[in-house]
């Protein structure tokens, strides 16, 4: 895999309040290239909100986010989308794939939408899916198993070779074997590509694979065990 | 038993909860409500129609004259016809033979000689045409018991003088109320089956389409649920209970809502839009028990459609619930082909069976067309997706895959358009089927208006015709028309006779004239068109023989004097005359007014189909909105939403529009060639196709806009 030239992910003084609840209260976080960080915490503690803020889907009330040397906060929607496309790769909890498309088409989609060469996109998608053990035939993605779908989602996040990789409960709905497979894939890919990985999970075994573990509670993000 | 009841209760609760919590649930709720309302409305309209026919027969019987021989007659009775505007009027002339002559229903006592009783509708519509004095002095109205409908135009005229004894059109009547009569609106009553056939083909079919569309709104989550229930060991009964539980509430409320117009129609008389027909509220009121039963059937039909459109397909090729790969069964394509074959071969079967074969073929073809459209749509989607993939066009690829996976969306929208264009085309074609005589009457009226008026009278002497002439509008010509029938093998002819002055006014030469007449007048040309072989003769005095072979012709100097001529005719000593313009009896025929009924049913049907199309489009916008929104993470461009929406919705719908237009044009032309009358209006067809094309573009635009708006707020969430 090609090494990324990303300069990591930096989150500084991030605050987000909604309906009187403080979900993020001056969150500070830094993930270096090739490093993996797992964020755990009880349901509703704001773990996914942190990822949504980094992804630019939620605008925080305060704080800055820098990904791949590019500041995400304060960008207009067009430039934010461009930054997201070029810098961030995201694996959603439920994949968010288009079930009618084949796995190759789903994986190639970000490149196609960005106007990239489609032949290259299909070839790269097939390579990624092959590495991840997902069938590359004409079967619609919706007909694949949960593990295959989630691996397809990982491949989609990787095809643009993002500077930062984000994952929101990527193993939440998988059986132990599939969970292991997807977790292994995410951590090794991030390490091999020198790409920072920020992963949100409930699963201690998955979180245990990360270089560092953080816990989010009451809006405060702290190293695991520090709270 | 208790366990199964408890299970059923739980499943119903699941269904009820599902109805409140699925994406686009409000849309489905209102769609089912609207569909149930529409279907119950058509069902209740069917009940009202049958009840009305029943009531009409009863009232017609109550006023029907019992004809007898001269010895037992209590009064003399003669049926006549007139018109107010373009509407026919039934005029019943009476002469009492005994002071205690019986009265029909709706009449409490006979008026005095020279007086008339009018129906309220005739009074209302004829006031401006002098109906209050046309047949005599107005003495009162006929009550509702004596009218088959409140919109009936009928008059009882008690003539001032005794009718001529040699006029055999007068009949002796012994009583009323013992048999059907063919007066008033009963004169040309169509069978109830014709009305119901028109109602269900033009309004019922779109209603059923609306119900199918409403049942399938947001079907994806329900299909998954059905698959899950099946996987959990649920039977079709369990799935049915959940689906029924989900749909029962809106469907029941919609059915109940349909009783609002029914209730209104059962307490007050309602005039039906373009037809001018007034529903008698008593008929509707009497049919409440039937209406209640019919509403239950309608509700069950809605729920049956809901259950029937949520079957689980098991093709044995996958372990997963197949929610979007189901195939179109081959037998449905075969049946559709049989329908087309029936239409095509209808012209070769015996003439009597042609229309029946054509109609059967048409119904089968339309009923199973959805399967063909689904198959074509799937192929089109696959082709688009592969083409998009080859070219690296993400929008075309996604749109094509969606079309391939969810052909039902396109099928429902396309069928709404097919039925819509079909109804418009059939309305136009049927209303153009006036028949040769009605078309000729319309043409004559366009050329000479009402300037030639025929009067069928009893015998008239020269003195009487002179008096009549003096009461006509100034400048009017008075002629007689005699019909000659030389017997078998020889052509009949008509002699039109009048004074030389009158004939010359019509550019007809008199025997004494040395020069031939100039170009014939348009009035004479029209007389030749209607009477065929016409000879003109000069007579010093105009008289009418009492043997019914002769009648009078009045030619007015300008149009619009028909009312004045009628006024003069009905004040003749024996006013039991019939006055009509040349070909006028064809202008006001029931066939001419058929167009109004077709309009009423057709416009209602189009309204329902528009709702069906709108619901289907809105449902797809909801689905597109949710499905496309995650792409916002992958791209900042909005053009992908437009692109997907265009390739998934607009392009297939435009193709469906073109095909629909072609099929409709072929079908209409075929129908006309079969019945050998009517015409296809290419303007109307083009307008229908243009409307559908605009709808296709609008649906695509709205889908893209909905997705783009959703994308702005999209957050990943569990489904």
XYZ file of N, CA and C in Angstrom, chain A residues 2-221:
660
model
N 0.321 2.275 -0.628
C 1.070 3.541 -0.682
C 1.067 4.210 0.681
N 2.210 4.736 1.093
C 2.292 5.424 2.378
C 1.626 6.785 2.254
N 0.859 7.137 3.269
C 0.204 8.445 3.263
C 1.169 9.506 3.780
N 1.028 10.729 3.272
C 1.878 11.804 3.755
C 1.130 12.668 4.776
N 0.184 12.046 5.451
C -0.619 12.807 6.387
C 0.205 13.222 7.583
N -0.250 14.347 8.185
C 0.432 14.776 9.406
C -0.459 14.513 10.603
N -1.356 13.573 10.500
C -2.145 13.137 11.640
C -3.403 13.950 11.876
N -3.985 13.684 13.034
C -5.262 14.328 13.405
C -5.066 15.076 14.717
N -5.532 16.330 14.741
C -5.435 17.105 15.979
C -6.792 17.711 16.292
N -7.243 17.464 17.504
C -8.498 18.046 17.974
C -8.152 18.885 19.197
N -8.605 20.134 19.177
C -8.201 21.021 20.260
C -9.385 21.841 20.778
N -9.647 21.743 22.077
C -10.680 22.547 22.752
C -12.066 22.375 22.164
N -12.386 21.147 21.773
C -13.670 20.916 21.076
C -14.829 20.884 22.083
N -15.809 21.744 21.832
C -16.997 21.797 22.706
C -18.250 21.600 21.869
N -19.147 20.774 22.378
C -20.437 20.599 21.689
C -21.521 20.352 22.727
N -22.491 21.221 22.688
C -23.624 21.092 23.613
C -24.904 20.955 22.792
N -25.794 20.130 23.282
C -27.079 20.002 22.605
C -28.174 19.797 23.650
N -29.219 20.611 23.508
C -30.379 20.544 24.411
C -29.953 20.502 25.885
N -29.050 21.394 26.242
C -28.636 21.514 27.640
C -27.621 20.484 28.098
N -27.280 19.523 27.214
C -26.296 18.506 27.605
C -24.957 18.840 26.967
N -23.914 18.703 27.750
C -22.577 18.923 27.205
C -22.007 17.563 26.820
N -21.888 17.349 25.522
C -21.373 16.058 25.048
C -19.858 16.094 24.904
N -19.341 17.243 24.487
C -17.896 17.384 24.355
C -17.502 18.673 25.080
N -16.615 18.547 26.035
C -16.278 19.711 26.854
C -14.766 19.938 26.797
N -14.363 20.703 25.816
C -12.943 21.019 25.652
C -12.094 19.801 25.363
N -12.540 19.010 24.425
C -11.832 17.761 24.096
C -10.506 18.069 23.393
N -9.485 17.431 23.872
C -8.154 17.555 23.266
C -7.733 16.153 22.829
N -7.253 16.044 21.602
C -6.853 14.721 21.119
C -5.868 14.887 19.967
N -4.898 14.034 19.965
C -3.933 14.068 18.866
C -3.609 12.633 18.471
N -3.683 12.349 17.191
C -3.371 11.009 16.686
C -2.306 11.170 15.599
N -1.187 10.534 15.825
C -0.076 10.679 14.876
C -0.258 9.721 13.701
N 0.448 9.971 12.581
C 0.374 9.049 11.446
C 0.805 7.646 11.859
N 0.015 6.664 11.465
C 0.312 5.265 11.777
C -0.133 4.859 13.167
N -0.591 5.814 13.950
C -1.017 5.505 15.316
C -2.517 5.205 15.333
N -2.939 4.366 16.279
C -4.365 4.099 16.415
C -4.821 4.470 17.825
N -6.000 5.114 17.861
C -6.576 5.533 19.142
C -7.998 4.998 19.212
N -8.327 4.360 20.345
C -9.694 3.882 20.535
C -10.381 4.756 21.582
N -11.611 5.139 21.307
C -12.398 5.917 22.273
C -13.553 5.039 22.728
N -13.643 4.846 24.017
C -14.757 4.076 24.562
C -15.570 4.987 25.471
N -16.653 4.449 25.963
C -17.510 5.248 26.843
C -18.914 4.718 26.796
N -19.711 5.078 27.799
C -21.083 4.575 27.817
C -21.905 5.126 26.642
N -23.020 4.461 26.374
C -23.909 4.922 25.296
C -24.365 6.338 25.592
N -24.390 7.148 24.548
C -24.868 8.530 24.705
C -23.824 9.448 25.297
N -22.579 8.971 25.436
C -21.557 9.827 26.036
C -20.982 10.820 25.032
N -21.257 10.624 23.746
C -20.793 11.585 22.741
C -19.665 11.058 21.876
N -19.438 9.738 21.901
C -18.337 9.167 21.108
C -18.579 9.399 19.608
N -19.798 9.029 19.179
C -20.112 9.201 17.754
C -20.155 10.678 17.395
N -20.589 11.511 18.346
C -20.648 12.957 18.096
C -19.240 13.497 17.813
N -18.261 12.968 18.536
C -16.877 13.388 18.310
C -16.473 13.095 16.856
N -16.824 11.877 16.410
C -16.492 11.521 15.023
C -17.250 12.393 14.023
N -18.519 12.669 14.328
C -19.317 13.496 13.415
C -18.750 14.911 13.325
N -18.221 15.399 14.440
C -17.598 16.725 14.433
C -16.353 16.708 13.542
N -15.552 15.647 13.690
C -14.326 15.553 12.881
C -14.694 15.430 11.400
N -15.774 14.687 11.153
C -16.217 14.488 9.764
C -16.888 15.746 9.190
N -17.222 16.687 10.070
C -17.843 17.928 9.599
C -19.337 17.808 9.431
N -19.928 16.714 9.906
C -21.381 16.574 9.803
C -22.073 17.319 10.934
N -21.332 17.619 11.989
C -21.847 18.424 13.101
C -20.863 19.570 13.305
N -21.414 20.767 13.502
C -20.541 21.918 13.741
C -20.411 22.144 15.246
N -19.195 22.040 15.770
C -19.025 22.242 17.219
C -19.160 23.725 17.580
N -19.477 23.964 18.857
C -19.606 25.359 19.299
C -18.239 26.016 19.453
N -17.230 25.221 19.767
C -15.882 25.777 19.925
C -14.863 24.706 19.621
N -13.625 25.139 19.371
C -12.544 24.194 19.148
C -12.123 24.122 17.694
N -10.977 23.489 17.479
C -10.475 23.336 16.111
C -10.139 21.869 15.851
N -10.235 21.513 14.578
C -9.896 20.148 14.151
C -8.983 20.278 12.943
N -7.857 19.622 13.017
C -6.948 19.629 11.879
C -6.703 18.175 11.471
N -6.922 17.886 10.199
C -6.718 16.521 9.700
C -5.831 16.592 8.469
N -4.769 15.810 8.478
C -3.868 15.794 7.318
C -3.309 17.170 7.028
N -3.098 17.952 8.061
C -2.539 19.291 7.889
C -3.554 20.316 7.426
N -4.797 19.972 7.429
C -5.829 20.882 6.914
C -6.871 21.120 8.014
N -7.162 22.399 8.261
C -8.144 22.670 9.316
C -9.550 22.418 8.773
N -10.287 21.629 9.523
C -11.633 21.231 9.077
C -12.667 22.245 9.548
N -12.504 22.703 10.774
C -13.510 23.618 11.344
C -13.502 24.947 10.591
N -14.702 25.511 10.459
C -14.839 26.825 9.835
C -14.894 26.793 8.327
N -14.846 25.630 7.711
C -14.912 25.564 6.246
C -16.375 25.652 5.773
N -16.542 26.235 4.593
C -17.872 26.238 3.971
C -18.211 24.845 3.486
N -19.464 24.636 3.119
C -19.901 23.272 2.823
C -19.144 22.655 1.650
N -18.860 23.446 0.613
C -18.179 22.890 -0.560
C -16.748 22.501 -0.209
N -16.046 23.416 0.489
C -14.641 23.132 0.834
C -14.570 22.039 1.897
N -15.586 22.008 2.756
C -15.626 20.962 3.777
C -15.770 19.591 3.112
N -16.658 19.540 2.113
C -16.860 18.273 1.407
C -15.592 17.858 0.696
N -14.920 18.857 0.119
C -13.665 18.554 -0.587
C -12.615 18.024 0.402
N -12.526 18.684 1.545
C -11.568 18.261 2.573
C -11.905 16.855 3.069
N -13.187 16.607 3.245
C -13.647 15.293 3.709
C -13.263 14.221 2.683
N -13.491 14.563 1.420
C -13.242 13.626 0.328
C -11.747 13.305 0.208
N -10.944 14.357 0.359
C -9.517 14.186 0.106
C -8.745 13.723 1.339
N -9.280 13.991 2.525
C -8.503 13.777 3.743
C -9.014 12.654 4.627
N -10.346 12.520 4.709
C -10.930 11.619 5.710
C -11.539 10.367 5.067
N -11.352 9.264 5.746
C -12.032 8.038 5.356
C -12.823 7.556 6.562
N -14.076 7.165 6.330
C -14.936 6.845 7.464
C -15.600 5.478 7.275
N -15.534 4.679 8.339
C -16.268 3.407 8.337
C -17.416 3.574 9.324
N -18.640 3.536 8.789
C -19.809 3.736 9.645
C -20.220 2.430 10.316
N -20.956 2.593 11.420
C -21.394 1.421 12.171
C -22.232 0.483 11.304
N -23.099 1.077 10.475
C -23.971 0.243 9.638
C -23.567 0.307 8.168
N -22.311 0.572 7.939
C -21.784 0.493 6.586
C -22.154 1.676 5.718
N -23.476 1.999 5.688
C -24.008 3.052 4.825
C -23.589 2.824 3.373
N -23.729 1.586 2.956
C -23.439 1.257 1.557
C -24.747 1.274 0.777
N -24.627 1.326 -0.523
C -25.840 1.224 -1.340
C -26.052 -0.260 -1.649
N -27.079 -0.870 -1.072
C -27.211 -2.336 -1.163
C -27.420 -2.850 -2.577
N -27.905 -1.993 -3.486
C -28.196 -2.471 -4.849
C -26.934 -2.561 -5.694
N -25.877 -1.840 -5.294
C -24.635 -1.845 -6.065
C -23.796 -3.073 -5.697
N -22.925 -3.472 -6.604
C -22.012 -4.572 -6.279
C -20.946 -4.014 -5.327
N -20.218 -4.889 -4.596
C -19.168 -4.391 -3.706
C -18.137 -3.540 -4.443
N -17.769 -3.944 -5.658
C -16.775 -3.175 -6.429
C -17.311 -1.772 -6.705
N -18.569 -1.694 -7.085
C -19.149 -0.383 -7.392
C -19.221 0.479 -6.142
N -19.602 -0.128 -5.014
C -19.675 0.635 -3.769
C -18.311 1.193 -3.376
N -17.310 0.353 -3.512
C -15.962 0.775 -3.102
C -15.433 1.847 -4.054
N -15.703 1.695 -5.350
C -15.189 2.645 -6.343
C -15.934 3.980 -6.318
N -17.074 3.992 -5.664
C -17.963 5.166 -5.738
C -17.287 6.492 -5.342
N -16.540 6.558 -4.238
C -15.931 7.845 -3.887
C -15.025 8.393 -4.995
N -14.322 7.494 -5.675
C -13.435 7.940 -6.761
C -14.269 8.442 -7.942
N -15.318 7.676 -8.262
C -16.176 8.077 -9.382
C -16.824 9.435 -9.103
N -17.283 9.610 -7.853
C -17.955 10.871 -7.509
C -16.969 12.035 -7.518
N -15.685 11.722 -7.337
C -14.675 12.777 -7.340
C -14.114 13.019 -8.742
N -14.654 12.289 -9.714
C -14.218 12.489 -11.089
C -12.915 11.772 -11.422
N -12.531 10.792 -10.620
C -11.291 10.047 -10.892
C -11.457 9.052 -12.037
N -10.347 8.442 -12.451
C -10.396 7.476 -13.571
C -11.127 6.209 -13.121
N -12.163 5.869 -13.842
C -12.999 4.770 -13.363
C -12.307 3.413 -13.510
N -11.489 3.264 -14.575
C -10.811 1.964 -14.724
C -9.893 1.704 -13.524
N -9.182 2.755 -13.133
C -8.282 2.625 -11.987
C -9.078 2.333 -10.719
N -10.208 3.023 -10.591
C -11.042 2.855 -9.390
C -11.530 1.415 -9.262
N -12.000 0.834 -10.388
C -12.505 -0.543 -10.328
C -11.368 -1.513 -10.005
N -10.215 -1.259 -10.636
C -9.067 -2.151 -10.402
C -8.664 -2.093 -8.934
N -8.586 -0.862 -8.402
C -8.173 -0.687 -7.014
C -9.216 -1.297 -6.061
N -10.467 -1.106 -6.410
C -11.547 -1.660 -5.582
C -11.459 -3.173 -5.542
N -11.198 -3.764 -6.689
C -11.079 -5.229 -6.733
C -9.893 -5.703 -5.908
N -8.795 -4.937 -5.991
C -7.612 -5.294 -5.196
C -7.930 -5.249 -3.707
N -8.538 -4.135 -3.298
C -8.855 -3.960 -1.874
C -9.804 -5.052 -1.387
N -10.838 -5.296 -2.183
C -11.822 -6.306 -1.788
C -11.178 -7.689 -1.753
N -10.273 -7.913 -2.715
C -9.565 -9.192 -2.735
C -8.741 -9.363 -1.478
N -8.049 -8.275 -1.093
C -7.236 -8.340 0.133
C -8.100 -8.595 1.358
N -9.322 -8.043 1.318
C -10.216 -8.160 2.475
C -11.088 -9.402 2.424
N -10.963 -10.159 1.344
C -11.710 -11.402 1.224
C -13.195 -11.215 0.957
N -13.528 -10.164 0.218
C -14.938 -9.938 -0.153
C -15.119 -10.347 -1.615
N -16.166 -11.123 -1.935
C -16.371 -11.517 -3.334
C -16.580 -10.287 -4.232
N -15.984 -10.339 -5.417
C -16.051 -9.169 -6.306
C -16.956 -9.410 -7.504
N -17.856 -10.331 -7.386
C -18.750 -10.640 -8.503
C -19.875 -9.631 -8.640
N -20.970 -10.108 -9.226
C -22.095 -9.204 -9.504
C -23.163 -9.258 -8.419
N -22.866 -9.991 -7.331
C -23.858 -10.063 -6.246
C -24.047 -8.678 -5.625
N -25.291 -8.228 -5.486
C -25.497 -6.922 -4.843
C -24.975 -6.942 -3.407
N -24.478 -5.809 -2.944
C -23.905 -5.728 -1.598
C -24.930 -6.110 -0.535
N -26.170 -5.788 -0.802
C -27.221 -6.096 0.164
C -27.385 -7.580 0.416
N -26.873 -8.406 -0.504
C -27.003 -9.853 -0.342
C -25.794 -10.473 0.363
N -24.811 -9.647 0.699
C -23.625 -10.181 1.378
C -23.907 -10.363 2.868
N -22.986 -11.076 3.536
C -23.125 -11.238 4.981
C -22.729 -9.931 5.673
N -23.059 -9.817 6.962
C -22.744 -8.597 7.709
C -21.254 -8.304 7.700
N -20.433 -9.353 7.880
C -18.987 -9.163 7.899
C -18.476 -8.698 6.550
N -18.994 -9.295 5.506
C -18.566 -8.906 4.147
C -18.947 -7.457 3.855
N -20.133 -7.099 4.320
C -20.577 -5.715 4.092
C -19.658 -4.738 4.833
N -19.323 -5.095 6.064
C -18.508 -4.168 6.841
C -17.091 -4.086 6.259
N -16.608 -5.194 5.733
C -15.289 -5.168 5.101
C -15.338 -4.332 3.812
N -16.479 -4.394 3.152
C -16.656 -3.546 1.962
C -16.615 -2.073 2.367
N -17.232 -1.777 3.516
C -17.241 -0.386 4.000
C -15.815 0.068 4.318
N -15.020 -0.855 4.871
C -13.615 -0.513 5.160
C -12.884 -0.234 3.847
N -13.113 -1.094 2.866
C -12.462 -0.904 1.568
C -12.853 0.438 0.959
N -14.124 0.819 1.124
C -14.575 2.100 0.577
C -13.853 3.261 1.279
N -13.651 3.091 2.581
C -12.971 4.166 3.313
C -11.508 4.266 2.902
N -10.963 3.172 2.435
C -9.519 3.167 2.136
C -9.199 3.561 0.695
N -10.177 3.456 -0.195
C -9.847 3.595 -1.630
C -9.309 4.983 -1.980
N -9.695 5.981 -1.231
C -9.208 7.335 -1.545
C -7.887 7.624 -0.836
N -7.360 6.589 -0.152
C -6.108 6.729 0.590
C -6.157 7.962 1.473
N -7.054 7.956 2.438
C -7.264 9.175 3.233
C -6.107 9.436 4.198
N -5.983 10.687 4.579
C -4.936 11.081 5.528
C -5.315 10.625 6.935
N -6.604 10.539 7.208
C -7.091 10.135 8.536
C -8.201 9.107 8.344
N -8.154 8.045 9.130
C -9.197 7.015 9.047
C -10.026 7.049 10.329
N -11.329 7.139 10.146
C -12.250 7.160 11.293
C -13.136 5.926 11.224
N -13.479 5.391 12.382
C -14.363 4.218 12.390
C -15.304 4.309 13.587
N -16.597 4.182 13.291
C -17.612 4.290 14.344
C -18.218 2.911 14.578
N -17.884 2.277 15.685
C -18.395 0.944 16.019
C -18.351 0.023 14.806
N -17.203 -0.138 14.183
C -17.159 -0.903 12.922
C -17.436 -2.384 13.111
N -17.365 -2.853 14.348
C -17.574 -4.297 14.560
C -18.830 -4.569 15.379
N -19.632 -3.516 15.535
C -20.779 -3.596 16.440
C -21.738 -4.737 16.149
N -21.952 -5.029 14.868
C -22.994 -6.003 14.526
C -22.412 -7.290 13.971
N -21.144 -7.572 14.310
C -20.498 -8.727 13.684
C -20.294 -9.872 14.673
N -20.212 -11.072 14.110
C -19.915 -12.241 14.949
C -18.430 -12.186 15.345
N -18.016 -12.965 16.341
C -16.638 -12.852 16.845
C -15.581 -13.002 15.751
N -15.815 -13.939 14.855
C -14.807 -14.178 13.812
C -14.700 -12.981 12.872
N -15.866 -12.510 12.438
C -15.888 -11.357 11.539
C -15.340 -10.124 12.246
N -15.685 -9.999 13.522
C -15.208 -8.851 14.303
C -13.679 -8.818 14.335
N -13.121 -9.968 14.600
C -11.663 -10.061 14.639
C -11.061 -9.672 13.295
N -11.667 -10.193 12.251
C -11.166 -9.936 10.900
C -11.163 -8.446 10.584
N -12.307 -7.786 10.858
C -12.448 -6.358 10.519
C -11.510 -5.523 11.391
N -11.437 -5.860 12.683
C -10.580 -5.096 13.600
C -9.119 -5.224 13.167
N -8.722 -6.449 12.880
C -7.345 -6.684 12.447
C -7.037 -5.858 11.201
N -7.963 -5.913 10.287
C -7.794 -5.194 9.021
C -7.603 -3.699 9.238
N -8.469 -3.116 10.075
C -8.409 -1.673 10.310
C -7.068 -1.270 10.940
N -6.689 -1.974 12.000
C -5.477 -1.580 12.715
C -4.220 -1.801 11.865
N -4.163 -2.933 11.181
C -2.955 -3.191 10.375
C -2.888 -2.242 9.187
N -4.039 -1.965 8.582
C -4.037 -1.060 7.425
C -3.550 0.327 7.833
N -4.061 0.801 8.974
C -3.670 2.134 9.435
C -2.165 2.174 9.713
N -1.710 1.098 10.353
C -0.285 1.070 10.704
C 0.563 0.977 9.429
N 0.164 0.068 8.524
C 0.951 -0.137 7.299
C 0.995 1.123 6.436
N -0.139 1.846 6.439
C -0.222 3.014 5.556
C 0.237 4.298 6.239
N 0.582 4.195 7.492
C 1.020 5.382 8.218
C -0.090 6.392 8.346
N -1.267 5.840 8.549
C -2.460 6.688 8.584
C -3.035 6.666 10.001
N -3.336 7.829 10.580
C -3.897 7.815 11.931
C -5.295 7.198 11.930
N -5.575 6.378 12.939
C -6.892 5.743 13.032
C -7.549 6.145 14.346
N -8.728 6.717 14.235
C -9.525 7.025 15.433
C -10.749 6.135 15.389
N -10.866 5.308 16.398
C -11.929 4.301 16.377
C -12.781 4.420 17.635
N -14.066 4.420 17.435
C -15.006 4.479 18.560
C -15.602 3.095 18.726
N -15.576 2.572 19.926
C -16.117 1.225 20.122
C -16.585 1.006 21.555
N -17.453 0.046 21.683
C -17.878 -0.407 23.007
C -17.094 -1.639 23.432
N -16.461 -2.240 22.420
C -15.884 -3.561 22.619
C -14.470 -3.458 23.207
N -14.249 -3.941 24.431
C -12.924 -3.817 25.057
C -11.836 -4.540 24.259
N -12.209 -5.684 23.639
C -11.177 -6.441 22.915
C -10.705 -5.678 21.684
N -11.634 -4.977 21.055
C -11.256 -4.173 19.883
C -10.455 -2.958 20.341
N -10.941 -2.320 21.397
C -10.248 -1.134 21.907
C -8.827 -1.505 22.363
N -8.697 -2.734 22.862
C -7.400 -3.176 23.358
C -6.352 -3.284 22.277
N -6.767 -3.338 21.037
C -5.813 -3.427 19.930
C -5.174 -2.077 19.617
N -5.772 -1.002 20.084
C -5.292 0.340 19.733
C -4.009 0.680 20.484
N -3.220 1.601 19.911
C -1.993 2.040 20.572
C -2.331 2.785 21.863
N -3.391 3.594 21.784
C -3.815 4.327 22.977
C -5.321 4.165 23.124
N -5.787 4.211 24.402
C -7.226 4.104 24.666
C -7.681 5.327 25.427
N -8.777 5.897 24.964
C -9.350 7.039 25.667
C -10.764 6.674 26.104
N -11.220 7.402 27.115
C -12.596 7.188 27.582
C -13.299 8.541 27.586
N -14.504 8.550 27.076
C -15.291 9.800 27.041
C -16.456 9.667 28.005
N -16.496 10.573 28.946
C -17.567 10.521 29.949
C -17.828 11.929 30.429
N -19.089 12.295 30.459
C -19.453 13.639 30.920
C -18.809 14.731 30.096
N -18.541 14.440 28.847
C -17.969 15.425 27.942
C -16.463 15.508 28.017
N -15.875 14.816 28.951
C -14.422 14.871 29.135
C -13.784 13.649 28.482
N -12.773 13.898 27.653
C -12.041 12.805 27.021
C -10.714 12.646 27.765
